[in-house]
C-alpha positions as a printed NumPy array, in Angstrom:
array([[ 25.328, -78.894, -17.68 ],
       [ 25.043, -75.393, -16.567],
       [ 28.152, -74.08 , -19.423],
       [ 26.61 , -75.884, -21.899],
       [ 23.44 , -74.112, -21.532],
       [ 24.81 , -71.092, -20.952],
       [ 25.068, -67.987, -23.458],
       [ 28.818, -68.615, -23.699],
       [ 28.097, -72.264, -24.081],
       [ 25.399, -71.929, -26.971],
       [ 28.074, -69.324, -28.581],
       [ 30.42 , -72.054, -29.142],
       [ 28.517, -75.198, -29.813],
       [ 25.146, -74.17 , -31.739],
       [ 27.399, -72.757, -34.819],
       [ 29.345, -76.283, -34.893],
       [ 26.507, -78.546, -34.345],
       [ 24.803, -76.16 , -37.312],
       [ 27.361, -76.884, -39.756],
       [ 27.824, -80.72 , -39.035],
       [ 23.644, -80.529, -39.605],
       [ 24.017, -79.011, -42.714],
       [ 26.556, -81.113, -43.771],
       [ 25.117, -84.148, -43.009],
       [ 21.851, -83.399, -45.03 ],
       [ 23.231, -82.547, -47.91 ],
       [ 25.918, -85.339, -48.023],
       [ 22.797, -87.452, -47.515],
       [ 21.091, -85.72 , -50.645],
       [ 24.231, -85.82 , -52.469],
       [ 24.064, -89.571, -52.162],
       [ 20.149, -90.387, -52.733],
       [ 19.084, -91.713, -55.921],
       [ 15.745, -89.871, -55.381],
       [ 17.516, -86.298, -56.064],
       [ 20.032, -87.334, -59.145],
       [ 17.206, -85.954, -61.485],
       [ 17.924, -83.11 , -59.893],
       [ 21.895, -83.083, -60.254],
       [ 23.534, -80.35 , -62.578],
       [ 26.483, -82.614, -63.183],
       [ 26.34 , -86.33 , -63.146],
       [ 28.317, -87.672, -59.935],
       [ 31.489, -88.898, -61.821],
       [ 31.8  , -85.336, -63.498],
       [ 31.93 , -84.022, -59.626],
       [ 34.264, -86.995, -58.487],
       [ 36.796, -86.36 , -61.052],
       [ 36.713, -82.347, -60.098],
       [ 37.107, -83.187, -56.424],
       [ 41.138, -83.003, -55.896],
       [ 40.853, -83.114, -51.732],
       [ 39.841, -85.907, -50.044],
       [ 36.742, -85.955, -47.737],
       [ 39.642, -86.943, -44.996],
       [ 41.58 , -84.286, -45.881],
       [ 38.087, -81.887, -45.356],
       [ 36.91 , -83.414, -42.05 ],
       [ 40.383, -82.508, -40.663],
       [ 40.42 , -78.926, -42.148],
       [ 36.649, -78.338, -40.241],
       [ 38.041, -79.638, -37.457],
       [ 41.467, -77.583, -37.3  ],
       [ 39.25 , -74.441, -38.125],
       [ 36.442, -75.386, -35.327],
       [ 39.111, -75.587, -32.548],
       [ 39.828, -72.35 , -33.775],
       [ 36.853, -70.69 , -33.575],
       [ 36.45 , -72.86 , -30.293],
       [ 39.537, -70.914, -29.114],
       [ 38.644, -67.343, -30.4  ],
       [ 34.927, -67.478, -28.412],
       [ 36.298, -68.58 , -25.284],
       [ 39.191, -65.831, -26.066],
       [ 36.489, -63.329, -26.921],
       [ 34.465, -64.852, -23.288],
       [ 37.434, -64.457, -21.291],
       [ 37.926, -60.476, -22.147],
       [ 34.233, -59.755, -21.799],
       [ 34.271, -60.879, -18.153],
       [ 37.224, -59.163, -17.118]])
């Protein structure tokens, strides 16, 4: 418990936990029928632009997050040294 709460802890997991908050609220806008008044494009128009997959997404996030995951505990590891 102590890491997590922990300045090098927060570093690493507020920034993902951000994003996955950010994207979950506006996938869940992007799918109420209370906001397509709203919409600049109707959703089919958007569909048929989309060429990647949400699959394909979620695992490009992820490859990038392990990234970053790696880079602060890099950037960690040289500031206590």
């Amino acid at each position: 418990m102590e890491l997590l709460l922990s300045d090098e802890g927060l570093a690493v997991l507020v920034p993902i936990v951000v994003y996955w908050a950010y994207c979950g609220l506006h996938a869940t806008l992007g799918q109420s029928m209370f906001m397509d008044r709203y919409r600049l494009h109707p959703s089919t128009h958007e569909d048929s632009k989309n060429h990647v997959s949400k699959r394909q997404v979620i695992s490009n996030v992820l490859k990038q997050q392990l990234v970053q995951v790696a880079m602060v505990a890099m950037v960690m590891m040289f500031k206590h040294a």
